[in-house]
Coordinates of C-alpha atoms in Angstrom, one line a residue:
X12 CA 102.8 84.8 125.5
X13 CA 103.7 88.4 125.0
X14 CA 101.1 89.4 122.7
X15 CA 98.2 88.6 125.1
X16 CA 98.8 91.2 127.6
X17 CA 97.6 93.7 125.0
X18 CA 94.6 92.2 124.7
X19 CA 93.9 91.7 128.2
X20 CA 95.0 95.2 129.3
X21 CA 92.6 96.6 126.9
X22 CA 89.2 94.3 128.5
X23 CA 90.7 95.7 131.6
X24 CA 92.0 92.6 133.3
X25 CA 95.4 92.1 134.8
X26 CA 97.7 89.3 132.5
X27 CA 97.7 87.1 135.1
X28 CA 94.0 87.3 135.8
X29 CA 91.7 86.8 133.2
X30 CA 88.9 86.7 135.6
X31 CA 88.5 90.2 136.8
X32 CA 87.9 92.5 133.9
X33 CA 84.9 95.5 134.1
X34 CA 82.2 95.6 136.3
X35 CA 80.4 92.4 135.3
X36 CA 83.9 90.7 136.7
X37 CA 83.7 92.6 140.3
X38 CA 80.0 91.5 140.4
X39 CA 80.6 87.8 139.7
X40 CA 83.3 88.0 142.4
X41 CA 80.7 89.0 144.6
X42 CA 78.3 86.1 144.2
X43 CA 80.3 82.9 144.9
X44 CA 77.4 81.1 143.2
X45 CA 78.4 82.1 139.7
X46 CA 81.1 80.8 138.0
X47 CA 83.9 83.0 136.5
X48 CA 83.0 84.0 133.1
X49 CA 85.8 83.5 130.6
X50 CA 87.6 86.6 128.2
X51 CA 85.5 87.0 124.9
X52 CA 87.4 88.5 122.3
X53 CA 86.2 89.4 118.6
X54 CA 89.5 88.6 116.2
X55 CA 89.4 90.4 112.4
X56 CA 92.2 88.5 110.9
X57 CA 91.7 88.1 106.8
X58 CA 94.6 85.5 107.2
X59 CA 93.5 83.0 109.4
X60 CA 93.4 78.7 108.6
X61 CA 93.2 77.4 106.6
X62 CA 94.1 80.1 104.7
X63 CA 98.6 79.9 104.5
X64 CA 99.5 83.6 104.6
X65 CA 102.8 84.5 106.8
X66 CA 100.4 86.7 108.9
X67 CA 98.6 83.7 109.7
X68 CA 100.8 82.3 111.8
X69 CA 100.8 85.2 114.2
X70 CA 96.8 85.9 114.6
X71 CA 97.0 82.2 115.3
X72 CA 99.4 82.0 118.1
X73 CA 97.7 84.9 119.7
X74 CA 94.1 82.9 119.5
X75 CA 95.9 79.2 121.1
X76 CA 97.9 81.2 123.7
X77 CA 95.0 83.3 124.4
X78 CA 92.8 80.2 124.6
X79 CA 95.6 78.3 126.9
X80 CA 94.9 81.8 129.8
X81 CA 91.4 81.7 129.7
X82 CA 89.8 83.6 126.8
X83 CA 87.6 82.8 123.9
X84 CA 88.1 83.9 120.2
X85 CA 85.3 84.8 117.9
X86 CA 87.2 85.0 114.5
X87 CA 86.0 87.3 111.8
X88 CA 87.7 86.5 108.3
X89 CA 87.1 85.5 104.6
X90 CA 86.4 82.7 102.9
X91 CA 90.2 81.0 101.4
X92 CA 88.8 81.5 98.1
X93 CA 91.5 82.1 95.7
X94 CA 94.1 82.0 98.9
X95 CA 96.9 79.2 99.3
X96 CA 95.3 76.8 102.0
X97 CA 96.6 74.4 104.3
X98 CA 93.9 72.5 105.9
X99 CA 96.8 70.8 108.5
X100 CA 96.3 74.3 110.1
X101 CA 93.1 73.8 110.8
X102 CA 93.6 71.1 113.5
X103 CA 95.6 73.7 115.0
X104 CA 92.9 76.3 116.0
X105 CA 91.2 75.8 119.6
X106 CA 87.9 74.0 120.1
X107 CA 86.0 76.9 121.9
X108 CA 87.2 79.4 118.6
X109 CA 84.1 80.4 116.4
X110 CA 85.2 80.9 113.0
X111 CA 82.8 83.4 110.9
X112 CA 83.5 83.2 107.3
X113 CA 82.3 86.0 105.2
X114 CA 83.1 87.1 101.3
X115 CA 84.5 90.3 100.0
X116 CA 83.9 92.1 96.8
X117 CA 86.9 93.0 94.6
X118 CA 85.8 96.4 93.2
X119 CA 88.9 97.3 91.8
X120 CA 88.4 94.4 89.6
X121 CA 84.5 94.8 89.0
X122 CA 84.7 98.5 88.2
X123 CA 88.2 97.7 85.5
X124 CA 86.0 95.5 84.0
X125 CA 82.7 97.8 83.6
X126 CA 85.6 100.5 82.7
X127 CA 87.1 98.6 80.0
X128 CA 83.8 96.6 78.7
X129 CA 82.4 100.1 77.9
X130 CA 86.0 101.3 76.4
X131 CA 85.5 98.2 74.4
X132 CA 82.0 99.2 73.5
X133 CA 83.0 102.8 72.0
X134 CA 85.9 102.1 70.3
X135 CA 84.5 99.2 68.2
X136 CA 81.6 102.2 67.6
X137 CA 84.2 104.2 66.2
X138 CA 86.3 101.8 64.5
X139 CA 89.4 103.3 66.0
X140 CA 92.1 101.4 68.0
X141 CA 92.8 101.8 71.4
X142 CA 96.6 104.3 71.5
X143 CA 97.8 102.9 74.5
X144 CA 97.8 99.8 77.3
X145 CA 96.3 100.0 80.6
X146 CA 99.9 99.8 81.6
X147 CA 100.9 102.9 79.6
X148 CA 97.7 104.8 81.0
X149 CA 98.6 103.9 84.5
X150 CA 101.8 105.3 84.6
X151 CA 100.9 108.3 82.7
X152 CA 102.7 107.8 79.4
X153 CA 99.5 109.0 77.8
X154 CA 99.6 112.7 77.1
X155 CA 96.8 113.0 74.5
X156 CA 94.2 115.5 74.4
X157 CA 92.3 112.6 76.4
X158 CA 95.2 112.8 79.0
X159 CA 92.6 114.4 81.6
X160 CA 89.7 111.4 81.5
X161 CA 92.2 108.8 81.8
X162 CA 93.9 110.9 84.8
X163 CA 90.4 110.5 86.3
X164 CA 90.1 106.7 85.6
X165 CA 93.6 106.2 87.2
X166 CA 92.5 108.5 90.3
X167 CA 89.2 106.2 90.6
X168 CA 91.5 102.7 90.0
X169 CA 93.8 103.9 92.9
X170 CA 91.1 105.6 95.1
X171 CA 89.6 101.3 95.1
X172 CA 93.3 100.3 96.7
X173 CA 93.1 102.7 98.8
X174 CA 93.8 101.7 101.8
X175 CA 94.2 98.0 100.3
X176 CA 92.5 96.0 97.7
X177 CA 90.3 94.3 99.9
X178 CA 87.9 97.4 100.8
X179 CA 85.1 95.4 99.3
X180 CA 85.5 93.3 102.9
X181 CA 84.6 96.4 105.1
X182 CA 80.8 96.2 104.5
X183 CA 80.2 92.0 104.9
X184 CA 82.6 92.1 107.4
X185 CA 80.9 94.6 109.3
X186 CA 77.8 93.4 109.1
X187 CA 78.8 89.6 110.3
X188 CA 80.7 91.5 113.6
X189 CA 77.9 93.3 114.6
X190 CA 75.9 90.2 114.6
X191 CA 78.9 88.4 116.5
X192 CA 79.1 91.0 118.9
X193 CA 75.1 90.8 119.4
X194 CA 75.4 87.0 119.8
X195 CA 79.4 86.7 121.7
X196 CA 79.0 89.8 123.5
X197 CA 83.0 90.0 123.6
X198 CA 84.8 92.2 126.2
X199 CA 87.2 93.2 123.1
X200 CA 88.0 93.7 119.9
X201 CA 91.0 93.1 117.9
X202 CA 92.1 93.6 114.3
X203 CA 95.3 92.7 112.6
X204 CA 96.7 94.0 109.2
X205 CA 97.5 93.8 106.5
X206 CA 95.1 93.9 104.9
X207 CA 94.4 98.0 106.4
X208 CA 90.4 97.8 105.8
X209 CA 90.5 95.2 108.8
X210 CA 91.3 98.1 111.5
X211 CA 88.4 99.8 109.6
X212 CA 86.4 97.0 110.4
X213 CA 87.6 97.1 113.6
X214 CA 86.8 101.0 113.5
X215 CA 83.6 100.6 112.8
X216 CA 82.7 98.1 115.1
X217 CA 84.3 99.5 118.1
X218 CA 82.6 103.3 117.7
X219 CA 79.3 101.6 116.6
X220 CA 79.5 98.9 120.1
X221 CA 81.9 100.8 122.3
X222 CA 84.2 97.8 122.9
X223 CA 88.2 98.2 123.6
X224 CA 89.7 98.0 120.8
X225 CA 93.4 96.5 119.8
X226 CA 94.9 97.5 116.4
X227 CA 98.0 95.2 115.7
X228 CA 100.6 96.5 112.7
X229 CA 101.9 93.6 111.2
X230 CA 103.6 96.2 108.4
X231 CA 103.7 99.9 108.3
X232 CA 100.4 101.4 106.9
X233 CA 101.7 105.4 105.5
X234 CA 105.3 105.3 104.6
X235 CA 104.9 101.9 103.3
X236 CA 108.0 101.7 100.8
X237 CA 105.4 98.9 98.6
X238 CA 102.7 101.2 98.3
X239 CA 102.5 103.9 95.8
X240 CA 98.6 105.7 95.8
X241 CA 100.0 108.2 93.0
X242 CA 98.1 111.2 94.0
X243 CA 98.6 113.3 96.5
X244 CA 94.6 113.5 97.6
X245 CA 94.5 109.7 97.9
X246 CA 98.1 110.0 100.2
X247 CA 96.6 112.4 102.4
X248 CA 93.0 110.4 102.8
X249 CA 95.3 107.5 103.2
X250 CA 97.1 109.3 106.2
X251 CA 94.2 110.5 107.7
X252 CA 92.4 107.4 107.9
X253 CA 95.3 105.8 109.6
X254 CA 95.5 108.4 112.0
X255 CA 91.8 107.8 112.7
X256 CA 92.7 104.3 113.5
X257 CA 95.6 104.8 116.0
X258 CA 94.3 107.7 117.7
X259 CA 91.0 105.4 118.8
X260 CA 92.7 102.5 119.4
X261 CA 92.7 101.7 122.8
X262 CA 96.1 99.8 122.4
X263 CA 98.3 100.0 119.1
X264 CA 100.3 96.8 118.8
X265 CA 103.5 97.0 116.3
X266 CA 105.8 94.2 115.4
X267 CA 109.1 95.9 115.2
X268 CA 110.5 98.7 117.4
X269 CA 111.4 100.8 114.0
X270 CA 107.9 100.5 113.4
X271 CA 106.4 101.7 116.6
X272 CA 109.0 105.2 116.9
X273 CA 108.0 105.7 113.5
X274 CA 104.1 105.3 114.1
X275 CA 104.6 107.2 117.3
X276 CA 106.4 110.3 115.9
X277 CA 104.0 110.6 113.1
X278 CA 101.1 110.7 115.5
X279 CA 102.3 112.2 118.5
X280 CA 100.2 111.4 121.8
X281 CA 99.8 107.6 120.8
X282 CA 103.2 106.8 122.7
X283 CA 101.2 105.8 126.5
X284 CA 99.2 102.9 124.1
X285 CA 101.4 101.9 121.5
X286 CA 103.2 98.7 122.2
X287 CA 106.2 96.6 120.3
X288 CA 105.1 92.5 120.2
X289 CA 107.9 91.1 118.1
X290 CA 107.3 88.1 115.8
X291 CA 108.3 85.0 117.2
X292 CA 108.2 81.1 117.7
X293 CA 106.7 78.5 120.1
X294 CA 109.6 76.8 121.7
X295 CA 107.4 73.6 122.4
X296 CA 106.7 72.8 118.6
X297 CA 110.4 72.1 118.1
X298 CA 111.1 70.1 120.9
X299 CA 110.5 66.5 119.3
X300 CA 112.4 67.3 116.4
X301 CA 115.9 66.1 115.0
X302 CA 118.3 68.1 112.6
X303 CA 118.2 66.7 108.8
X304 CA 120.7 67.5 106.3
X305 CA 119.8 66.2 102.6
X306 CA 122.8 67.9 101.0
X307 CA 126.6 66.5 100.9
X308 CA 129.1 67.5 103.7
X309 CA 130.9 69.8 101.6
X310 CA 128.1 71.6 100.1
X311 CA 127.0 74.9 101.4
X312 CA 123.1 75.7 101.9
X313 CA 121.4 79.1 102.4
X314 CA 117.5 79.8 102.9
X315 CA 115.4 82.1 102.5
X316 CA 112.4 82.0 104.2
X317 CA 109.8 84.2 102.6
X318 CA 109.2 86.1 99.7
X319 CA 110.6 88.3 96.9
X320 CA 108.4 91.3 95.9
X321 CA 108.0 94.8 94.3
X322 CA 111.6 96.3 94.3
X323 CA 113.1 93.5 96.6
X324 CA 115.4 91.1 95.0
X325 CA 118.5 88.3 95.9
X326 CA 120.5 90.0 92.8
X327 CA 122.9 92.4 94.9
X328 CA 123.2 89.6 97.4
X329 CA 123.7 87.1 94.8
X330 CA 126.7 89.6 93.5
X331 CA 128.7 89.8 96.8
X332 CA 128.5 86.3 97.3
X333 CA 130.1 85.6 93.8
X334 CA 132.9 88.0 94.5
X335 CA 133.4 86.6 98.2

């Protein structure tokens, strides 16, 4: 499978070859005596099973693929939590795959809730009613002469999404790898996104162990048209942490060719590593089955496999197909 040859051109082995990567490899070769050892990789996917994310579908392919040439996952992700599940998937992930769970803090959450508990707090000190919603604050219809605090609180609210909401992963998750990478001692490392804070996981890790590193773009980080920081400060920290990321990638993994001239010509001098892995399907896990039509003859079905959000919608769609 395509996306594999990333990963072992980064630990330095040929696709075909998953034996001869670095020096350890050449000095195995040398002794006869020794078996081959097989490709470790370290794997920071927040979506993996049984957690039922679109994005898990992908990080999982790579891992059973991966497995099927020779090469053992270490998996770094969360707990399913509050996340749709669907423990079928589970049967689905290798035997040899470690799977480290770890939890992450939601401090957006945590600090809205110290922000409004003490809001609370004041205002029933001064008997006075609160003017305006969140809502209303946080998209600035607030021009009292509190406008500036309330600017702040916004700045602070977005600065906890920034670059995702799941920030308050970055310091478990970093913690759990380094021990991973102690105990697995993996030729490389790869991350996967979104969510954003796993490449700087996958940052962190790779400067503080000095493995290869593979960041994969499952959707554009800056230019994101579903992603609105609201300040230009946070934009440009936003941009430059992404920058950071691709530029010490040792491979930069996109899923659309759009995606990767984009990526490239916003940081030029990341073309000779950055690499287009379309999404796709296993052939084999269609073969035993047979076509099944539950409607009538004569009615007419469309699907739509995924999800509408933010500005995307089915209405103009919806109003073509009434006056075709």
């Amino acid at each position: 499978m395509a996306p594999s040859r990333a990963i072992l051109r980064s630990a330095g082995c040929l696709p075909g070859d998953c034996v001869a990567f670095g020096v350890n490899a050449v000095n195995r070769s040398q002794d006869t005596k020794l078996p081959p050892r097989r490709l470790r990789w370290l794997c920071i996917a927040y979506a993996f099973p049984p957690i039922n994310r679109s994005g898990t579908h992908r990080t999982l392919g790579f891992v059973q693929h991966l497995d099927r040439l020779g090469a053992d996952a270490t998996v770094l992700t969360v707990d399913p939590g509050q996340e749709p599940t669907d423990h079928v998937l589970l049967g689905k992930v290798p035997a040899s795959t470690q799977v480290i769970r770890t939890q992450w803090a939601n401090l957006h959450a945590q600090v809205k809730t110290m922000v409004d508990g003490r809001a609370s707090m004041n205002a029933s000190e001064r008997q006075t009613p609160q003017s305006s919603s969140d809502q209303q604050e946080l998209n600035g219809d607030n021009h009292s002469r509190n406008h500036h605090p309330r600017s702040l609180r916004e700045w602070v609210s977005r600065a906890l999404l920034t670059p995702d909401s799941r920030i308050g992963w970055i310091p478990p998750a970093v913690r759990a790898g380094l021990r991973a990478v102690r105990r697995s001692q993996p030729d490389v490392i790869y991350s996967t996104s979104p969510y954003m804070s796993a490449h700087l996981i996958g940052l962190i890790l790779a400067r503080w162990t000095h493995k290869a590193w593979v960041a994969d773009f499952r959707d554009p980080w800056s230019g994101n048209p579903f992603r609105d920081l609201g300040f230009d400060s946070l934009k440009r920290w936003d941009a430059w942490l992404e920058s950071l990321v691709v530029r010490e990638a040792s491979q930069v993994v996109c899923t659309t060719p759009t995606m990767t001239n984009d990526l490239c010509r916003r940081h030029p001098g990341i073309a000779d590593k950055c690499v287009t892995i379309l999404n796709g399907f296993d052939r084999d896990r269609f073969t035993d089955l047979q076509p099944e039509r539950t409607a009538g003859a004569d009615e007419f079905v469309l699907i739509h496999c995924g999800q509408f959000y933010g500005p995307r919608s089915p209405k103009v769609w919806f109003e073509a197909l009434s006056r075709a």
